[in-house]
Amino acid sequence: MENFLKNNNYKCVAVSKTKTINEINNIYKLGHRDFGENKVQELLKKQKELPQDINWHMIGHLQTNKVKKILPISYLIQSVDSLKLLNVIQKESKKLNIISNILIQVNISEEISKYGFQYDEADSLITKNLKKKYKNIKLRGLMGMASFTDDENIIKNQFNKLNNLYIQKKDEIDSINTLSMGMSNDYKLALEHGSNMIRIGSKIFGERNYH
Ligand SMILES: *Cc1c(COP(=O)(O)O)cnc(C)c1O
């Protein structure tokens, strides 16, 4: 396994979806504290059974009816992909009297099937609304997934575009410090294009088996 831990330039979220408590514990023992899950039930179950100093990242599409459950235990919700979800996170955070850390997910691949705000939507939302309207939300930055393709130029363009938006918004909003892009297959390109948070599953845990 490549050592994703020893560096000062980026944070690595170990994506533990489908992996067992034992497998996660082995990575925890190496010093990893940031883990990512894409399903609420799975995250909640693992959070109960594993050490309490883990930072849990929600990285998958989040249904609004599950927001209430996930907010108290999530360190960062990376997959905020709609206004509706943003509004529910604000409402529930206020009830809980907490400030929730989020990333805005941008659909950089422009594939219709993928979740996330379009580039322009994200741009105007962040500038116009976020500061004033969402008092219980702290916007930490942006998250994106590149297309699944072997064409490096396509991936580079997508990462580059998201990085440009990130740099611009970071100047406007003090709390922004995180650009989450890059997975097992494309993290090197992502880091070359400004990413400071990579989400690595198979390169840490091995391939996933879906039953
Ligand atoms: C599964 C997943 C990852 C990690 O994928 P790998 O290719 O195994 O590194 C990263 N980000 C998201 C949003 C995921 O769902």
mmCIF file of C-alpha atoms and ligand atoms in Angstrom:
data_model
loop_
_atom_site.group_PDB
_atom_site.id
_atom_site.type_symbol
_atom_site.label_atom_id
_atom_site.label_comp_id
_atom_site.label_asym_id
_atom_site.label_seq_id
_atom_site.Cartn_x
_atom_site.Cartn_y
_atom_site.Cartn_z
ATOM 1 C CA MET A 1 0.000 0.000 0.000
ATOM 2 C CA GLU A 2 1.187 3.423 -0.890
ATOM 3 C CA ASN A 3 1.691 5.613 2.152
ATOM 4 C CA PHE A 4 -0.921 8.321 1.913
ATOM 5 C CA LEU A 5 -0.370 9.396 5.489
ATOM 6 C CA LYS A 6 3.000 11.047 5.651
ATOM 7 C CA ASN A 7 2.590 14.340 3.913
ATOM 8 C CA ASN A 8 1.833 17.932 4.705
ATOM 9 C CA ASN A 9 0.364 18.950 1.398
ATOM 10 C CA TYR A 10 -2.951 17.182 1.425
ATOM 11 C CA LYS A 11 -5.346 15.209 3.557
ATOM 12 C CA CYS A 12 -6.264 11.683 2.573
ATOM 13 C CA VAL A 13 -9.737 10.383 3.347
ATOM 14 C CA ALA A 14 -9.690 6.578 3.444
ATOM 15 C CA VAL A 15 -12.888 5.518 1.697
ATOM 16 C CA SER A 16 -14.111 2.530 3.676
ATOM 17 C CA LYS A 17 -17.484 1.805 2.029
ATOM 18 C CA THR A 18 -18.245 -1.955 1.926
ATOM 19 C CA LYS A 19 -15.215 -2.662 4.153
ATOM 20 C CA THR A 20 -15.489 -4.410 7.507
ATOM 21 C CA ILE A 21 -14.829 -3.044 10.987
ATOM 22 C CA ASN A 22 -11.658 -5.136 11.115
ATOM 23 C CA GLU A 23 -10.349 -3.808 7.835
ATOM 24 C CA ILE A 24 -11.010 -0.248 8.926
ATOM 25 C CA ASN A 25 -9.375 -0.857 12.293
ATOM 26 C CA ASN A 26 -6.202 -2.016 10.572
ATOM 27 C CA ILE A 27 -5.980 1.263 8.693
ATOM 28 C CA TYR A 28 -6.860 3.196 11.856
ATOM 29 C CA LYS A 29 -3.940 1.549 13.622
ATOM 30 C CA LEU A 30 -1.580 2.902 10.965
ATOM 31 C CA GLY A 31 -2.651 6.378 12.027
ATOM 32 C CA HIS A 32 -5.486 7.229 9.657
ATOM 33 C CA ARG A 33 -8.240 9.260 11.285
ATOM 34 C CA ASP A 34 -10.292 10.404 8.296
ATOM 35 C CA PHE A 35 -12.680 7.874 6.786
ATOM 36 C CA GLY A 36 -15.341 8.283 4.114
ATOM 37 C CA GLU A 37 -18.635 6.464 3.593
ATOM 38 C CA ASN A 38 -21.337 6.913 0.988
ATOM 39 C CA LYS A 39 -24.321 5.400 2.803
ATOM 40 C CA VAL A 40 -25.871 6.806 5.958
ATOM 41 C CA GLN A 41 -26.811 3.490 7.604
ATOM 42 C CA GLU A 42 -23.365 2.059 7.035
ATOM 43 C CA LEU A 43 -21.661 5.168 8.376
ATOM 44 C CA LEU A 44 -23.836 5.222 11.514
ATOM 45 C CA LYS A 45 -23.175 1.569 12.259
ATOM 46 C CA LYS A 46 -19.434 1.863 11.808
ATOM 47 C CA GLN A 47 -19.266 5.059 13.807
ATOM 48 C CA LYS A 48 -20.760 3.262 16.809
ATOM 49 C CA GLU A 49 -18.351 0.351 16.643
ATOM 50 C CA LEU A 50 -15.093 2.113 15.844
ATOM 51 C CA PRO A 51 -12.904 4.507 17.882
ATOM 52 C CA GLN A 52 -14.581 7.799 18.615
ATOM 53 C CA ASP A 53 -11.754 10.010 17.393
ATOM 54 C CA ILE A 54 -12.392 9.123 13.746
ATOM 55 C CA ASN A 55 -13.397 11.994 11.466
ATOM 56 C CA TRP A 56 -16.301 10.667 9.398
ATOM 57 C CA HIS A 57 -16.786 12.135 5.933
ATOM 58 C CA MET A 58 -20.082 11.679 4.118
ATOM 59 C CA ILE A 59 -19.173 11.403 0.446
ATOM 60 C CA GLY A 60 -22.293 9.909 -1.163
ATOM 61 C CA HIS A 61 -25.649 11.307 -2.199
ATOM 62 C CA LEU A 62 -27.506 12.247 0.983
ATOM 63 C CA GLN A 63 -31.293 12.005 1.186
ATOM 64 C CA THR A 64 -32.875 14.861 3.076
ATOM 65 C CA ASN A 65 -34.758 12.556 5.450
ATOM 66 C CA LYS A 66 -31.442 11.192 6.731
ATOM 67 C CA VAL A 67 -29.795 14.533 7.422
ATOM 68 C CA LYS A 68 -30.945 14.679 11.035
ATOM 69 C CA LYS A 69 -29.224 11.385 11.850
ATOM 70 C CA ILE A 70 -25.941 12.103 10.180
ATOM 71 C CA LEU A 71 -25.312 15.685 11.273
ATOM 72 C CA PRO A 72 -24.303 15.056 14.890
ATOM 73 C CA ILE A 73 -21.596 12.549 13.945
ATOM 74 C CA SER A 74 -20.213 13.761 10.646
ATOM 75 C CA TYR A 75 -17.046 15.762 10.475
ATOM 76 C CA LEU A 76 -17.593 16.946 6.921
ATOM 77 C CA ILE A 77 -20.447 16.455 4.476
ATOM 78 C CA GLN A 78 -18.707 16.499 1.121
ATOM 79 C CA SER A 79 -21.671 15.680 -1.062
ATOM 80 C CA VAL A 80 -23.992 18.676 -0.763
ATOM 81 C CA ASP A 81 -25.489 18.496 -4.219
ATOM 82 C CA SER A 82 -28.751 20.488 -4.151
ATOM 83 C CA LEU A 83 -30.386 23.569 -2.678
ATOM 84 C CA LYS A 84 -33.002 21.399 -1.065
ATOM 85 C CA LEU A 85 -30.328 19.468 0.804
ATOM 86 C CA LEU A 86 -28.551 22.658 1.802
ATOM 87 C CA ASN A 87 -31.793 24.042 3.242
ATOM 88 C CA VAL A 88 -32.460 20.907 5.268
ATOM 89 C CA ILE A 89 -28.901 20.877 6.624
ATOM 90 C CA GLN A 90 -29.377 24.480 7.733
ATOM 91 C CA LYS A 91 -32.728 23.756 9.379
ATOM 92 C CA GLU A 92 -31.558 20.636 11.227
ATOM 93 C CA SER A 93 -28.252 22.189 12.289
ATOM 94 C CA LYS A 94 -30.143 25.076 13.804
ATOM 95 C CA LYS A 95 -32.372 22.703 15.767
ATOM 96 C CA LEU A 96 -29.310 20.877 17.048
ATOM 97 C CA ASN A 97 -27.577 24.164 17.740
ATOM 98 C CA ILE A 98 -24.467 23.146 15.801
ATOM 99 C CA ILE A 99 -22.441 24.483 12.902
ATOM 100 C CA SER A 100 -22.120 21.894 10.127
ATOM 101 C CA ASN A 101 -19.069 21.737 7.882
ATOM 102 C CA ILE A 102 -19.834 21.073 4.245
ATOM 103 C CA LEU A 103 -18.405 20.997 0.758
ATOM 104 C CA ILE A 104 -20.431 21.913 -2.292
ATOM 105 C CA GLN A 105 -20.336 19.070 -4.809
ATOM 106 C CA VAL A 106 -19.849 20.288 -8.348
ATOM 107 C CA ASN A 107 -20.734 18.114 -11.332
ATOM 108 C CA ILE A 108 -17.469 18.715 -13.191
ATOM 109 C CA SER A 109 -17.935 15.739 -15.496
ATOM 110 C CA GLU A 110 -21.148 17.328 -16.780
ATOM 111 C CA GLU A 111 -22.669 13.873 -16.989
ATOM 112 C CA ILE A 112 -26.388 14.070 -16.421
ATOM 113 C CA SER A 113 -26.379 10.947 -14.302
ATOM 114 C CA LYS A 114 -24.011 12.438 -11.764
ATOM 115 C CA TYR A 115 -25.003 14.412 -8.713
ATOM 116 C CA GLY A 116 -23.858 17.923 -8.011
ATOM 117 C CA PHE A 117 -24.405 21.563 -8.836
ATOM 118 C CA GLN A 118 -23.510 22.751 -12.284
ATOM 119 C CA TYR A 119 -20.446 24.945 -12.294
ATOM 120 C CA ASP A 120 -22.385 28.205 -12.757
ATOM 121 C CA GLU A 121 -24.973 27.296 -10.150
ATOM 122 C CA ALA A 122 -22.260 26.600 -7.589
ATOM 123 C CA ASP A 123 -20.519 29.837 -8.468
ATOM 124 C CA SER A 124 -23.544 32.056 -7.920
ATOM 125 C CA LEU A 125 -24.874 30.126 -4.925
ATOM 126 C CA ILE A 126 -21.637 30.580 -3.039
ATOM 127 C CA THR A 127 -21.305 34.243 -3.838
ATOM 128 C CA LYS A 128 -24.915 35.290 -3.345
ATOM 129 C CA ASN A 129 -26.424 33.140 -0.706
ATOM 130 C CA LEU A 130 -24.216 31.179 1.532
ATOM 131 C CA LYS A 131 -22.861 33.801 3.854
ATOM 132 C CA LYS A 132 -26.128 35.501 4.648
ATOM 133 C CA LYS A 133 -28.669 32.764 4.535
ATOM 134 C CA TYR A 134 -27.021 29.725 6.056
ATOM 135 C CA LYS A 135 -25.895 30.695 9.516
ATOM 136 C CA ASN A 136 -25.469 27.155 10.809
ATOM 137 C CA ILE A 137 -23.397 26.030 7.869
ATOM 138 C CA LYS A 138 -19.687 26.493 7.432
ATOM 139 C CA LEU A 139 -18.650 26.175 3.812
ATOM 140 C CA ARG A 140 -15.223 24.530 3.702
ATOM 141 C CA GLY A 141 -14.876 24.210 -0.035
ATOM 142 C CA LEU A 142 -15.666 22.151 -3.100
ATOM 143 C CA MET A 143 -15.803 18.498 -4.072
ATOM 144 C CA GLY A 144 -15.817 16.975 -7.525
ATOM 145 C CA MET A 145 -15.440 13.707 -9.385
ATOM 146 C CA ALA A 146 -13.894 13.526 -12.825
ATOM 147 C CA SER A 147 -15.267 11.400 -15.645
ATOM 148 C CA PHE A 148 -14.329 7.727 -15.771
ATOM 149 C CA THR A 149 -12.078 7.808 -18.800
ATOM 150 C CA ASP A 150 -8.549 6.942 -19.835
ATOM 151 C CA ASP A 151 -8.201 10.297 -21.550
ATOM 152 C CA GLU A 152 -6.011 12.299 -19.191
ATOM 153 C CA ASN A 153 -6.750 15.564 -20.970
ATOM 154 C CA ILE A 154 -10.424 15.321 -20.180
ATOM 155 C CA ILE A 155 -9.656 14.655 -16.512
ATOM 156 C CA LYS A 156 -7.105 17.462 -16.357
ATOM 157 C CA ASN A 157 -9.572 19.942 -17.839
ATOM 158 C CA GLN A 158 -12.229 19.008 -15.318
ATOM 159 C CA PHE A 159 -9.855 19.282 -12.362
ATOM 160 C CA ASN A 160 -8.472 22.528 -13.677
ATOM 161 C CA LYS A 161 -11.910 24.050 -13.973
ATOM 162 C CA LEU A 162 -12.844 23.112 -10.406
ATOM 163 C CA ASN A 163 -9.538 24.426 -9.123
ATOM 164 C CA ASN A 164 -10.212 27.782 -10.794
ATOM 165 C CA LEU A 165 -13.568 28.068 -9.077
ATOM 166 C CA TYR A 166 -11.950 27.054 -5.787
ATOM 167 C CA ILE A 167 -9.231 29.698 -6.007
ATOM 168 C CA GLN A 168 -11.782 32.373 -6.801
ATOM 169 C CA LYS A 169 -14.142 31.430 -3.928
ATOM 170 C CA LYS A 170 -11.318 31.011 -1.443
ATOM 171 C CA ASP A 171 -10.569 34.680 -1.973
ATOM 172 C CA GLU A 172 -14.170 35.643 -1.310
ATOM 173 C CA ILE A 173 -14.945 33.466 1.700
ATOM 174 C CA ASP A 174 -12.667 32.997 4.689
ATOM 175 C CA SER A 175 -13.839 29.552 5.753
ATOM 176 C CA ILE A 176 -12.952 27.944 2.421
ATOM 177 C CA ASN A 177 -9.798 25.847 2.620
ATOM 178 C CA THR A 178 -10.625 22.468 1.072
ATOM 179 C CA LEU A 179 -10.600 21.234 -2.498
ATOM 180 C CA SER A 180 -11.627 17.574 -2.449
ATOM 181 C CA MET A 181 -10.815 15.890 -5.739
ATOM 182 C CA GLY A 182 -8.981 12.752 -6.743
ATOM 183 C CA MET A 183 -9.648 9.042 -6.194
ATOM 184 C CA SER A 184 -7.475 5.936 -6.544
ATOM 185 C CA ASN A 185 -7.199 6.219 -10.311
ATOM 186 C CA ASP A 186 -6.745 9.953 -10.714
ATOM 187 C CA TYR A 187 -5.370 11.358 -7.451
ATOM 188 C CA LYS A 188 -1.982 12.181 -8.934
ATOM 189 C CA LEU A 189 -3.554 14.359 -11.599
ATOM 190 C CA ALA A 190 -5.825 15.905 -8.966
ATOM 191 C CA LEU A 191 -2.882 16.841 -6.748
ATOM 192 C CA GLU A 192 -1.135 18.400 -9.725
ATOM 193 C CA HIS A 193 -4.225 20.542 -10.237
ATOM 194 C CA GLY A 194 -4.639 21.995 -6.791
ATOM 195 C CA SER A 195 -6.417 19.310 -4.784
ATOM 196 C CA ASN A 196 -5.657 19.260 -1.062
ATOM 197 C CA MET A 197 -8.008 16.409 -0.132
ATOM 198 C CA ILE A 198 -8.026 13.066 -1.910
ATOM 199 C CA ARG A 199 -10.542 10.277 -1.331
ATOM 200 C CA ILE A 200 -8.867 6.917 -1.674
ATOM 201 C CA GLY A 201 -10.687 3.579 -1.456
ATOM 202 C CA SER A 202 -9.214 0.717 -3.451
ATOM 203 C CA LYS A 203 -5.596 1.900 -3.297
ATOM 204 C CA ILE A 204 -5.808 1.669 0.506
ATOM 205 C CA PHE A 205 -8.220 -1.213 1.152
ATOM 206 C CA GLY A 206 -7.921 -3.212 -2.070
ATOM 207 C CA GLU A 207 -10.677 -3.688 -4.620
ATOM 208 C CA ARG A 208 -14.263 -3.654 -3.393
ATOM 209 C CA ASN A 209 -16.531 -6.657 -3.735
ATOM 210 C CA TYR A 210 -20.168 -5.785 -4.223
ATOM 211 C CA HIS A 211 -22.363 -8.725 -3.343
HETATM 212 C C1 LIG B 1 -15.929 5.195 -3.761
HETATM 213 C C2 LIG B 1 -15.592 6.627 -3.805
HETATM 214 C C3 LIG B 1 -14.255 7.067 -3.762
HETATM 215 C C4 LIG B 1 -13.060 6.128 -3.737
HETATM 216 O O1 LIG B 1 -12.964 5.370 -4.888
HETATM 217 P P1 LIG B 1 -11.635 4.528 -5.243
HETATM 218 O O2 LIG B 1 -11.619 4.509 -6.722
HETATM 219 O O3 LIG B 1 -11.825 3.178 -4.643
HETATM 220 O O4 LIG B 1 -10.476 5.241 -4.660
HETATM 221 C C5 LIG B 1 -14.028 8.428 -3.760
HETATM 222 N N1 LIG B 1 -15.030 9.328 -3.785
HETATM 223 C C6 LIG B 1 -16.322 8.943 -3.817
HETATM 224 C C7 LIG B 1 -17.379 9.998 -3.848
HETATM 225 C C8 LIG B 1 -16.644 7.595 -3.830
HETATM 226 O O5 LIG B 1 -17.941 7.236 -3.871
#
